[in-house]
Coordinates of C-alpha atoms in Angstrom, one line a residue:
Chain A
M250 CA 0.1 -0.4 -0.2
L251 CA 3.1 2.4 1.2
D252 CA 5.4 1.1 -1.9
K253 CA 2.4 2.4 -4.1
V254 CA 1.6 5.7 -2.8
I255 CA 5.3 6.2 -3.2
F256 CA 6.1 5.9 -6.3
F257 CA 3.0 6.8 -7.3
F258 CA 3.5 10.4 -6.2
F259 CA 7.3 10.4 -8.0
A260 CA 6.1 9.3 -10.8
G261 CA 2.9 11.9 -11.0
V262 CA 6.0 14.9 -10.1
A263 CA 8.2 13.1 -13.3
I264 CA 5.6 13.0 -15.5
L265 CA 4.6 16.9 -15.1
S266 CA 7.3 18.1 -14.3
A267 CA 9.4 16.6 -17.2
G268 CA 5.7 17.7 -19.4
L269 CA 6.8 20.9 -18.3
M270 CA 10.3 21.0 -19.2
V271 CA 9.4 20.3 -22.1
T272 CA 6.8 23.2 -22.6
R273 CA 8.7 25.7 -19.9
R274 CA 10.1 28.8 -22.9
N275 CA 12.8 29.8 -19.9
A276 CA 16.1 28.0 -20.1
I277 CA 16.6 28.2 -16.4
H278 CA 13.1 27.2 -15.3
S279 CA 13.6 23.6 -17.9
A280 CA 16.0 23.0 -16.0
V281 CA 14.3 23.1 -12.9
F282 CA 11.9 21.2 -14.0
L283 CA 14.3 18.9 -15.5
I284 CA 16.0 18.0 -11.2
T285 CA 13.1 17.6 -10.4
T286 CA 12.0 14.5 -13.2
L287 CA 15.4 13.7 -12.5
L288 CA 15.1 13.5 -8.2
A289 CA 11.9 11.6 -8.7
T290 CA 13.5 9.3 -10.3
A291 CA 15.5 8.3 -7.8
G292 CA 13.0 8.2 -6.0
I293 CA 10.8 5.4 -7.4
F294 CA 15.1 3.1 -8.1
L295 CA 14.9 4.0 -4.1
Q296 CA 11.4 2.5 -3.3
L297 CA 12.2 -1.0 -5.8
R298 CA 14.7 -0.7 -2.7
A299 CA 18.4 0.3 -5.6
E300 CA 19.8 2.7 -3.2
F301 CA 23.4 2.4 -5.2
I302 CA 21.4 3.9 -8.4
F303 CA 19.1 6.2 -6.2
I304 CA 22.7 8.4 -4.9
A305 CA 24.3 7.9 -8.4
Q306 CA 21.1 9.1 -10.1
I307 CA 21.6 12.0 -7.3
I308 CA 24.7 13.2 -7.4
L309 CA 25.6 11.8 -11.4
Y310 CA 23.3 13.4 -13.0
V311 CA 21.3 15.8 -10.1
G312 CA 24.9 17.3 -9.1
G313 CA 26.4 17.1 -11.6
I314 CA 25.7 17.6 -15.0
M315 CA 22.3 19.9 -14.3
V316 CA 25.2 21.5 -11.8
L317 CA 26.9 22.1 -14.9
F318 CA 23.7 22.5 -17.5
V319 CA 22.9 25.0 -15.0
F320 CA 25.7 27.0 -15.0
V321 CA 26.2 27.1 -18.8
I322 CA 22.4 28.5 -19.4
M323 CA 23.5 31.6 -16.9
L324 CA 26.2 32.9 -19.0
V325 CA 22.9 32.8 -22.5
R326 CA 20.8 35.2 -23.1
L327 CA 17.8 34.0 -21.9
D328 CA 16.0 37.1 -24.1
V329 CA 17.3 35.7 -27.6
A330 CA 15.8 32.5 -27.5
L331 CA 12.9 33.4 -26.1
H332 CA 12.2 35.1 -29.9
Q333 CA 12.7 31.8 -31.0
I334 CA 10.7 29.0 -32.3
Q335 CA 10.2 26.4 -29.6
F336 CA 9.6 23.0 -31.0
S337 CA 10.4 21.7 -34.8
R338 CA 7.2 20.8 -36.0
Q339 CA 7.2 17.6 -37.3
K340 CA 4.0 16.0 -36.7
W341 CA 3.8 13.1 -38.0
V342 CA 6.7 11.2 -37.3
A343 CA 6.0 12.3 -34.7
L344 CA 3.1 10.5 -34.1
L345 CA 4.3 7.7 -35.8
V346 CA 7.0 7.5 -33.2
T347 CA 4.8 8.3 -30.4
L348 CA 2.5 5.5 -31.3
A349 CA 5.7 2.8 -31.3
L350 CA 6.6 3.5 -28.8
A351 CA 3.2 3.4 -26.7
L352 CA 2.6 -0.1 -28.4
E353 CA 6.0 -1.0 -27.2
V354 CA 4.9 0.0 -23.9
G355 CA 1.6 -1.6 -24.1
V356 CA 3.2 -5.0 -25.2
M357 CA 5.5 -4.8 -22.3
L358 CA 2.7 -4.0 -20.2
W359 CA 0.2 -6.9 -21.2
S360 CA 3.1 -9.8 -21.2
S361 CA 4.3 -8.3 -17.1
R362 CA 0.5 -9.5 -16.3
K363 CA 1.1 -12.4 -17.4
V364 CA 4.1 -13.3 -15.4
P365 CA 3.0 -15.4 -11.9
G366 CA 3.3 -13.6 -9.2
Q367 CA 3.6 -9.8 -9.7
G368 CA 1.1 -7.3 -9.4
F369 CA -0.5 -5.4 -13.0
L370 CA 1.4 -2.5 -13.2
L371 CA 3.5 -2.4 -10.0
P372 CA 6.1 -5.9 -10.0
N373 CA 5.3 -6.4 -5.9
A374 CA 9.0 -5.2 -3.6
V375 CA 11.2 -7.0 -2.0
P376 CA 10.9 -6.9 1.3
A377 CA 14.5 -4.9 2.6
G378 CA 15.9 -7.6 5.0
K379 CA 15.3 -10.4 1.9
L380 CA 17.6 -8.2 -0.7
P381 CA 21.5 -8.7 -0.4
P382 CA 23.2 -5.1 0.2
N383 CA 22.7 -2.9 -2.3
T384 CA 26.1 -1.4 -2.6
E385 CA 28.1 -5.3 -2.5
A386 CA 26.0 -6.6 -4.7
L387 CA 26.4 -4.3 -7.1
A388 CA 30.6 -3.8 -6.5
G389 CA 30.3 -7.7 -6.9
R390 CA 28.7 -8.2 -10.5
L391 CA 30.4 -5.3 -11.8
F392 CA 34.2 -5.8 -10.4
D393 CA 33.9 -9.8 -10.7
A394 CA 31.1 -11.3 -13.8
Y395 CA 31.9 -7.3 -15.9
L396 CA 34.8 -6.7 -15.8
L397 CA 36.7 -6.1 -18.8
P398 CA 33.2 -4.3 -20.0
F399 CA 33.6 -2.2 -17.0
E400 CA 37.0 -1.9 -17.8
I401 CA 36.6 -0.7 -21.4
A402 CA 34.0 1.8 -20.0
S403 CA 36.3 3.4 -18.0
V404 CA 39.5 3.5 -20.7
L405 CA 36.6 5.1 -23.2
L406 CA 35.5 7.6 -20.4
L407 CA 39.3 8.4 -19.7
V408 CA 39.9 8.6 -23.9
A409 CA 36.8 11.0 -23.6
M410 CA 37.8 13.6 -21.0
V411 CA 41.6 13.5 -22.0
G412 CA 40.0 14.8 -26.4
A413 CA 37.6 16.8 -24.8
V414 CA 40.7 18.5 -22.9
V415 CA 42.5 18.9 -26.0
M416 CA 40.1 20.0 -28.1
A417 CA 39.7 22.9 -25.0
K418 CA 43.3 23.7 -25.7
K419 CA 44.1 24.0 -29.2
R420 CA 42.0 27.2 -29.8
T421 CA 44.2 29.7 -27.2
Chain B
M255 CA -12.0 3.7 12.0
S256 CA -11.9 4.0 8.7
P257 CA -8.9 1.8 6.3
T258 CA -7.3 5.2 5.5
L259 CA -7.0 6.0 9.5
Q260 CA -6.1 2.5 10.5
A261 CA -3.2 2.5 7.8
V262 CA -1.8 6.0 8.7
L263 CA -2.2 4.9 12.1
A264 CA 0.0 2.1 11.2
F265 CA 2.3 3.6 9.8
V266 CA 3.0 6.1 12.6
Q267 CA 3.3 2.8 14.6
T268 CA 6.3 1.8 12.5
W269 CA 7.9 4.9 11.8
W270 CA 7.5 7.0 14.6
V271 CA 11.2 7.2 15.8
E272 CA 11.9 7.9 12.4
L273 CA 9.9 10.6 12.8
V274 CA 10.3 12.7 15.8
S275 CA 14.4 12.1 15.8
G276 CA 13.5 14.7 11.6
V277 CA 10.9 16.8 14.5
V278 CA 13.5 16.9 16.8
I279 CA 16.5 17.8 14.1
V280 CA 14.2 20.6 11.4
A281 CA 13.9 22.0 15.1
V282 CA 16.8 22.1 16.7
V283 CA 19.1 22.8 13.9
P284 CA 18.2 26.4 13.1
L285 CA 18.4 26.9 16.7
V286 CA 22.0 25.4 17.1
A287 CA 22.5 27.4 13.8
G288 CA 22.7 30.9 16.1
Y289 CA 24.5 29.9 18.7
I290 CA 27.2 29.1 16.4
V291 CA 26.5 32.2 15.3
L292 CA 27.5 33.7 18.1
M293 CA 30.0 31.2 19.4
E294 CA 31.7 32.7 16.0
R295 CA 31.6 35.7 17.7
K296 CA 32.5 35.9 20.5
L297 CA 35.4 33.5 19.5
M298 CA 36.2 36.1 17.1
A299 CA 36.0 39.1 19.7
D300 CA 38.3 37.0 21.4
M301 CA 40.7 36.6 19.4
Q302 CA 40.5 40.5 18.5
A303 CA 40.5 41.8 21.8
R304 CA 37.3 42.2 22.6
L305 CA 34.0 41.5 24.0
G306 CA 31.3 40.4 22.0
P307 CA 28.1 40.8 21.9
M308 CA 27.0 42.0 24.9
R309 CA 24.1 43.2 25.8
V310 CA 21.1 41.0 25.1
G311 CA 21.2 37.8 28.6
P312 CA 24.5 37.9 29.9
H313 CA 27.5 37.7 28.3
G314 CA 25.2 38.3 25.2
L315 CA 24.1 34.9 25.8
L316 CA 20.0 35.1 24.0
Q317 CA 21.1 37.4 20.4
P318 CA 20.8 34.2 18.5
I319 CA 16.5 35.1 19.4
A320 CA 17.1 38.6 19.2
D321 CA 18.7 37.8 15.6
A322 CA 16.1 35.8 14.3
V323 CA 13.0 38.0 15.4
K324 CA 14.7 41.0 14.2
L325 CA 15.6 38.7 10.9
L326 CA 11.6 37.5 11.3
I327 CA 10.2 41.5 10.9
K328 CA 12.3 43.3 8.9
E329 CA 10.5 43.8 5.2
D330 CA 11.3 41.0 2.6
I331 CA 12.2 42.8 -0.8
I332 CA 11.8 41.2 -3.6
P333 CA 13.3 43.1 -6.5
D334 CA 11.1 44.2 -9.4
N335 CA 13.9 42.5 -12.4
A336 CA 13.7 39.4 -10.4
D337 CA 12.1 36.2 -11.5
K338 CA 10.2 35.4 -8.5
V339 CA 9.8 31.8 -8.2
V340 CA 13.3 31.2 -8.1
F341 CA 13.6 33.9 -5.7
W342 CA 12.1 32.3 -3.3
I343 CA 12.5 28.6 -3.9
A344 CA 16.5 28.8 -4.2
P345 CA 16.9 29.6 -0.3
V346 CA 15.0 26.8 0.8
V347 CA 16.9 24.3 -2.1
S348 CA 19.6 25.3 0.2
M349 CA 18.4 25.3 3.5
T350 CA 15.9 21.6 3.3
A351 CA 19.7 20.1 1.1
A352 CA 21.7 20.6 4.3
L353 CA 18.8 19.5 6.3
T354 CA 17.8 16.7 4.3
S355 CA 21.5 14.6 4.6
M356 CA 21.3 15.4 8.1
G357 CA 18.2 12.2 8.2
A358 CA 20.9 9.9 7.5
I359 CA 24.4 10.6 10.3
A360 CA 24.1 8.6 13.2
F361 CA 24.4 11.0 16.3
G362 CA 25.8 8.7 18.8
P363 CA 24.6 5.7 18.1
A364 CA 21.1 5.2 19.1
F365 CA 19.7 9.7 17.4
Q366 CA 19.9 8.2 13.7
V367 CA 16.7 9.3 11.3
A368 CA 17.6 6.8 8.0
R369 CA 19.5 4.1 10.6
D370 CA 19.2 0.8 7.4
I371 CA 20.2 3.3 4.3
N372 CA 23.1 0.8 2.3
V373 CA 25.0 4.4 1.3
G374 CA 24.8 6.0 4.1
L375 CA 28.4 9.0 3.7
L376 CA 27.3 8.1 0.1
F377 CA 23.5 9.9 0.8
V378 CA 25.1 12.4 3.5
I379 CA 27.3 14.0 1.0
G380 CA 25.0 13.6 -2.5
V381 CA 22.3 15.8 -0.8
S382 CA 24.2 18.6 0.8
S383 CA 25.3 19.3 -2.4
L384 CA 22.6 19.8 -3.9
G385 CA 22.5 23.4 -1.8
I386 CA 24.6 24.0 -4.6
F387 CA 21.4 24.8 -6.6
G388 CA 20.4 26.9 -3.8
I389 CA 23.7 29.2 -4.5
V390 CA 22.9 29.4 -8.2
L391 CA 19.0 29.7 -8.4
G392 CA 19.4 32.3 -6.3
G393 CA 22.5 33.9 -7.6
W394 CA 20.8 33.9 -11.0
A395 CA 17.0 35.3 -10.8
S396 CA 18.3 38.3 -8.8
N397 CA 19.0 39.4 -11.8
S398 CA 22.3 41.5 -10.3
H399 CA 25.9 41.5 -11.0
Y400 CA 27.0 40.4 -7.8
S401 CA 25.0 37.6 -7.5
I402 CA 26.0 36.6 -10.6
M403 CA 29.4 36.1 -10.0
G404 CA 29.0 35.2 -6.7
A405 CA 27.1 31.9 -7.9
L406 CA 29.7 31.4 -10.8
R407 CA 32.9 31.2 -8.6
S408 CA 30.5 29.5 -6.4
T409 CA 29.8 26.6 -8.6
A410 CA 33.0 26.4 -10.1
Q411 CA 34.7 26.4 -6.5
L412 CA 32.4 24.3 -5.2
V413 CA 32.3 21.6 -8.7
S414 CA 36.6 21.6 -7.9
Y415 CA 36.2 21.1 -4.6
E416 CA 34.1 18.0 -3.8
T417 CA 36.5 15.9 -7.1
A418 CA 38.4 16.1 -3.7
A419 CA 37.0 15.5 -0.5
G420 CA 35.1 13.0 -2.5
L421 CA 38.3 11.5 -3.2
A422 CA 40.1 12.1 0.6
L423 CA 36.9 10.2 1.7
V424 CA 37.9 7.7 -0.4
S425 CA 41.0 7.0 1.0
G426 CA 38.5 6.6 4.6
L427 CA 36.4 4.0 3.1
L428 CA 38.9 2.2 1.8
L429 CA 39.5 1.8 5.5
A430 CA 36.6 1.0 6.3
G431 CA 34.7 -1.4 4.2
T432 CA 31.8 0.5 4.0
L433 CA 29.6 3.3 3.3
K434 CA 27.1 2.6 6.2
I435 CA 27.6 4.9 9.2
R436 CA 27.3 2.7 12.0
A437 CA 29.7 0.3 9.9
I438 CA 32.2 2.8 9.4
V439 CA 32.7 3.6 13.2
D440 CA 31.8 -0.2 14.1
A441 CA 35.5 -0.3 12.0
Q442 CA 37.4 1.9 13.9
Q443 CA 36.6 0.4 17.0
H444 CA 37.7 -3.0 16.0
F445 CA 41.1 -1.5 14.6
G446 CA 41.3 0.5 17.9
V447 CA 42.4 3.4 16.5
W448 CA 40.3 6.9 14.4
F449 CA 41.7 6.7 10.5
V450 CA 42.5 10.5 11.1
F451 CA 45.5 8.6 12.7
L452 CA 45.7 5.5 9.9
A453 CA 45.5 8.3 7.0
P454 CA 45.8 12.5 7.7
V455 CA 46.6 12.9 4.4
A456 CA 43.5 12.4 3.3
F457 CA 41.8 13.6 6.5
F458 CA 43.8 17.5 5.9
I459 CA 42.7 17.3 2.2
Y460 CA 39.2 16.9 3.6
V461 CA 39.1 19.7 5.8
V462 CA 40.8 22.1 3.3
A463 CA 38.7 20.2 0.5
S464 CA 35.3 20.8 3.6
I465 CA 36.0 25.3 4.0
A466 CA 35.5 25.5 0.7
E467 CA 32.6 23.9 0.0
T468 CA 31.5 26.0 3.4
N469 CA 32.1 28.5 1.7
R470 CA 34.0 29.9 4.8
A471 CA 37.5 32.2 4.9
P472 CA 40.0 32.3 4.0
F473 CA 38.0 29.9 0.8
D474 CA 35.2 32.8 0.3
L475 CA 35.2 34.1 -2.3
P476 CA 31.4 34.5 -4.0
E477 CA 31.0 36.3 -0.6
A478 CA 34.0 37.7 -0.3
E479 CA 32.4 41.5 1.0
S480 CA 35.8 43.3 -0.7
E481 CA 35.0 41.8 -4.5
L482 CA 31.4 41.6 -4.6
V483 CA 29.2 42.1 -2.1
A484 CA 27.7 40.0 -0.8
G485 CA 28.1 37.5 -3.8
Y486 CA 25.3 35.8 -4.4
M487 CA 23.1 36.7 -1.2
T488 CA 24.1 40.5 -2.3
E489 CA 19.6 41.2 -3.0
Y490 CA 18.0 38.7 -0.5
S491 CA 17.5 40.5 2.8
G492 CA 15.1 39.7 6.3
F493 CA 14.0 36.0 6.2
R494 CA 15.6 34.6 3.1
W495 CA 18.3 35.6 3.9
A496 CA 18.2 33.9 7.1
L497 CA 17.3 31.3 5.1
Y498 CA 20.9 31.4 3.0
F499 CA 22.0 31.2 6.7
L500 CA 20.7 28.7 8.5
G501 CA 22.3 26.4 5.5
E502 CA 25.6 27.0 5.4
Y503 CA 25.7 27.0 9.2
A504 CA 23.4 23.3 9.0
N505 CA 25.9 22.1 5.8
M506 CA 29.3 23.1 8.7
I507 CA 27.3 21.1 10.8
V508 CA 27.1 18.0 8.3
V509 CA 30.9 18.7 7.4
G510 CA 31.9 18.6 10.4
A511 CA 29.7 15.0 10.6
V512 CA 31.1 13.4 7.8
A513 CA 34.9 14.4 8.9
T514 CA 33.7 12.9 12.5
T515 CA 32.3 9.7 11.6
L516 CA 34.8 8.5 9.4
F517 CA 38.2 10.1 10.4
L518 CA 37.7 11.3 14.4
G519 CA 36.2 7.5 15.5
G520 CA 31.6 9.3 15.6
W521 CA 30.8 8.7 18.8
L522 CA 33.8 6.3 20.0
R523 CA 35.7 8.3 23.4
P524 CA 39.3 8.5 22.8
F525 CA 40.3 4.9 23.5
P526 CA 37.8 3.2 23.6
N527 CA 39.3 -0.8 23.6
V528 CA 41.7 0.6 26.4
R529 CA 40.2 -0.9 29.1
W530 CA 42.6 1.6 32.4
M531 CA 40.9 4.6 30.1
N532 CA 37.4 3.6 31.1
W533 CA 37.7 6.9 33.8
L534 CA 37.6 9.3 30.3
D535 CA 33.5 7.5 30.8
A536 CA 33.0 10.0 33.4
L537 CA 34.1 12.9 31.3
P538 CA 30.7 14.3 29.8
A539 CA 28.9 14.6 33.2
L540 CA 32.3 15.8 34.4
F541 CA 32.2 18.5 31.6
T542 CA 28.8 20.0 31.6
A543 CA 29.3 19.8 35.7
A544 CA 32.5 22.1 34.7
V545 CA 30.2 23.8 32.8
G546 CA 27.4 24.7 35.7
A547 CA 29.9 25.1 38.3
Y548 CA 31.9 28.3 35.8
C549 CA 28.0 29.7 35.8
V550 CA 27.2 29.6 39.0
Y551 CA 30.7 31.2 39.8
R552 CA 29.9 34.2 37.1
A553 CA 26.4 34.2 38.3
G554 CA 27.5 36.1 40.8
K555 CA 29.2 38.9 39.2
Q556 CA 26.6 39.7 36.9
P557 CA 25.7 43.8 36.7
V558 CA 21.3 43.0 36.7
R559 CA 19.3 40.8 38.5
V560 CA 17.8 39.6 35.6
Q561 CA 21.3 37.7 35.2
T562 CA 22.3 36.7 37.2
W563 CA 18.7 34.1 37.9
F564 CA 19.0 34.1 34.5
M565 CA 23.1 32.1 35.2
W566 CA 21.0 30.6 37.3
G567 CA 18.6 28.6 35.0
V568 CA 21.7 27.6 32.5
A569 CA 24.1 26.2 35.1
L570 CA 21.0 24.4 37.1
A571 CA 20.9 23.2 32.4
C572 CA 24.0 22.1 32.9
F573 CA 23.2 20.1 35.9
V574 CA 20.9 18.3 35.1
V575 CA 22.6 17.5 31.8
A576 CA 25.4 16.7 34.4
L577 CA 23.0 13.8 35.9
I578 CA 21.3 12.8 33.4
L579 CA 24.9 11.4 31.8
A580 CA 25.9 10.4 35.1
V581 CA 22.8 8.1 36.7
P582 CA 23.4 5.6 33.8
L583 CA 27.0 5.4 34.6
L584 CA 26.2 4.6 38.1
V585 CA 23.2 3.3 38.4
A586 CA 23.0 -0.9 36.9
P587 CA 19.2 -1.3 35.2
L588 CA 20.1 2.4 33.5
K589 CA 23.4 1.4 32.0
F590 CA 22.1 0.4 28.5
L591 CA 21.7 4.4 27.9
V592 CA 25.3 5.1 28.5
P593 CA 26.4 4.3 24.6
G594 CA 23.0 5.9 23.7
L595 CA 23.7 9.3 25.3
H596 CA 27.5 9.0 26.2
G597 CA 28.0 8.8 22.3
A598 CA 25.8 11.8 21.2
F599 CA 28.0 14.0 23.8
W600 CA 31.0 12.7 22.0
F601 CA 30.4 13.4 18.7
L602 CA 29.2 16.7 19.2
L603 CA 32.1 17.4 21.0
K604 CA 34.2 16.2 18.0
I605 CA 31.8 18.5 15.5
S606 CA 31.9 21.2 17.6
A607 CA 35.9 21.1 18.2
Y608 CA 35.3 20.8 13.7
I609 CA 34.0 23.8 14.0
Y610 CA 36.2 25.7 15.8
L611 CA 38.9 25.0 13.8
F612 CA 36.7 26.7 11.4
M613 CA 36.6 29.4 13.0
W614 CA 40.4 30.0 13.8
L615 CA 41.1 29.4 10.7
R616 CA 38.9 31.8 9.4
F617 CA 39.3 35.1 12.1
T618 CA 43.7 33.5 11.1
L619 CA 43.8 33.6 7.5
P620 CA 43.8 35.9 4.6
R621 CA 41.7 35.4 1.6
Y622 CA 42.7 34.0 -0.9
R623 CA 42.6 35.2 -4.3
F624 CA 40.5 32.6 -7.3
D625 CA 42.5 31.7 -9.6
Q626 CA 44.8 30.9 -6.2
L627 CA 41.7 28.6 -4.6
M628 CA 41.1 27.3 -8.5
H629 CA 45.3 26.4 -8.5
L630 CA 44.9 24.8 -5.2
G631 CA 42.1 22.9 -5.9
W632 CA 42.9 21.4 -9.5
Y633 CA 47.1 21.1 -9.3
I634 CA 47.1 20.7 -5.7
L635 CA 44.3 19.1 -3.8
I636 CA 42.5 16.7 -7.1
P637 CA 46.4 14.8 -8.0
L638 CA 47.4 14.9 -3.9
A639 CA 44.4 12.9 -3.8
I640 CA 44.4 10.2 -5.8
V641 CA 48.0 9.8 -5.9
N642 CA 46.6 8.8 -1.2
V643 CA 44.0 7.0 -2.6
L644 CA 46.5 4.7 -4.8
A645 CA 49.0 4.5 -2.4
V646 CA 45.7 3.4 0.5
G647 CA 44.5 0.5 -1.8
V648 CA 48.4 -0.6 -2.4
A649 CA 48.6 -0.1 1.7
M650 CA 45.8 -2.6 2.5
I651 CA 47.2 -5.0 -0.3
L652 CA 49.9 -5.2 1.1
E653 CA 48.0 -5.8 4.4
M654 CA 46.0 -7.9 3.4
E655 CA 47.6 -10.1 1.2
Y656 CA 51.4 -10.4 2.8
G657 CA 50.7 -9.6 6.0
W658 CA 52.5 -6.5 6.2
N659 CA 51.6 -4.8 9.6
R660 CA 49.0 -2.5 9.0
W661 CA 50.8 0.5 10.7
L662 CA 54.2 0.5 8.7
A663 CA 51.8 0.3 5.9
M664 CA 49.8 2.9 6.8
L665 CA 53.3 5.0 7.2
L666 CA 54.5 4.3 4.0
T667 CA 51.6 5.8 2.4
T668 CA 51.7 9.3 4.2
V669 CA 55.4 9.2 3.1
I670 CA 54.5 8.9 -0.1
T671 CA 51.6 11.2 -0.2
L672 CA 53.9 12.9 1.4
A673 CA 56.4 13.3 -0.8
T674 CA 54.2 14.1 -3.4
A675 CA 52.2 16.4 -2.2
L676 CA 56.3 18.2 -1.2
F677 CA 56.9 17.3 -6.3
L678 CA 53.8 18.7 -6.9
L679 CA 54.4 22.5 -4.7
R680 CA 58.5 22.5 -6.9
L681 CA 56.5 21.7 -10.4
N682 CA 53.5 24.3 -9.5
D683 CA 56.9 27.0 -7.7
K684 CA 57.9 26.1 -11.2
R685 CA 54.8 26.6 -13.1
A686 CA 55.1 30.3 -11.8
A687 CA 57.8 31.2 -12.4
A688 CA 57.9 29.6 -15.6
A689 CA 54.9 32.2 -16.3
S690 CA 55.9 35.0 -14.4
S691 CA 59.1 35.0 -17.2
A692 CA 57.5 34.1 -20.0
A693 CA 55.1 37.1 -20.0
P694 CA 56.6 40.4 -21.0
P695 CA 58.9 42.8 -18.0
P696 CA 56.8 44.8 -15.8
E697 CA 57.2 48.3 -16.7
E698 CA 59.5 51.0 -14.4
P699 CA 57.1 52.6 -11.7
S700 CA 57.0 56.1 -12.0
T701 CA 56.8 58.3 -9.2
E702 CA 53.1 59.5 -8.9
D703 CA 51.5 56.6 -10.6
S704 CA 52.7 54.0 -7.5
Y705 CA 49.6 54.5 -5.3
A706 CA 47.7 53.3 -8.7
G707 CA 45.8 49.1 -8.9

């Protein structure tokens, strides 16, 4: 019961602020609503007892990426953006893509109904005590079963970082 | 009874401890922040050979309450061209982030709102770092150049120093082997030593970075009065300003609590495992009783009768606290209260010491220049923290796999890191020298121009 209340609260906040994020004209307001969406998503992670992903979402997306977003937006002249067209009008493509997505989600929900022991919309959350410690479990998987992909990904990120520094240095 | 009411009752029954402690935190922290401000003003006065606030209450003890009332009834100005909604939200964000992160901190083994968080320490630093949005949004929404400059500086500073602080914390976390707040303190009890002695360099980096993160002198550039009026807070007044202020002081408590938990042994008393040091258990009660006795001594010297009575009241409160701390030690059936009460005492004492260090530094050191600040962060602290993490990792492996003595391994770590620090400083000096020799030689200063610039 409580789980469902929390889920629907966060889901509602996430969807509502995602919609507001798209429709606001002021870029800072959009950023604020994006932050709200990300926080609400983090709340859903927490409700699913995925503590590590919850805090990773907050530290990386909200505390890292969004801070830089807002930092950049602050330096932009917002009144210029106000006079530009906000949406590109490609109604038919949008309709098609939306229909495809809706179909996909519908099929997913429909098939999840047939899985025994799970509700129609919400998988029943496992009681907190029965799960292995979240951080340890994740670390075990990452550094044991998926060590090579993990290392490759980190090298890739390092290359991207060095590349960004090199490109930024070139201009001066 | 309706099922909704029943559900609410069941909820309250399960979570009442957490609910109550949450309310206590929200209610008490602003008051404590007010008294930290008083302590700061008194200390500053002492170091500058003044008396500080003396008028409201004996020795200015009621000053925070007078300040709060003043701020509450002050006119609340919102600039005409400000973005009203964002201007309105920003201070609340700052305050909320600081208070929320306190939920996972364990003030002693018995007082913690969110008990079972698996990522305790990450939660504290992650959520408290959200306070930056209050600063950025407030600076932007004020629609003023000073505010925006302050907000930009603040963001750059916080992002840079959060990296250093995070890496310093990783060194400590490697030693503890867990993110749970309780388990971190338990690990220090198990090791029989505070982690500050095993990883002193990491602690030092965390102290420096946490001063920068709380925007305090010598790193208080976002609100440097001489350059930016008050930085991001320039356009704020009245209670919104007070919220920013409270957020800042709550943040000091948070970084103090993190440092205490990870490096200073949390709620453990000094030498927790040494039997013949058990007399330290009496110290909390004796300390508060001594404070009470001093209040009694001062009570006779107050100029006004009301102030004498007030002093007696403070003394009485101290004696009651001393009694509460002493009785469980002496009465066997109440023994189970000892860890909780004494843990809270030691924890708060350590946080106070940490905050005292902050104040001491503030009154001692001059403010850094912004480029110096960035150099210190990026060229020295972050590389140093990375080297420290690597060295601590290697030391852990040496200890666990090859059976080295823990102290020897950690000493090696410290020596390696300090050598790196010297190397980095040397490198930095060379870079500075190269930069100054590459620049065109300064013009011969003429006599009438000598005061320009």
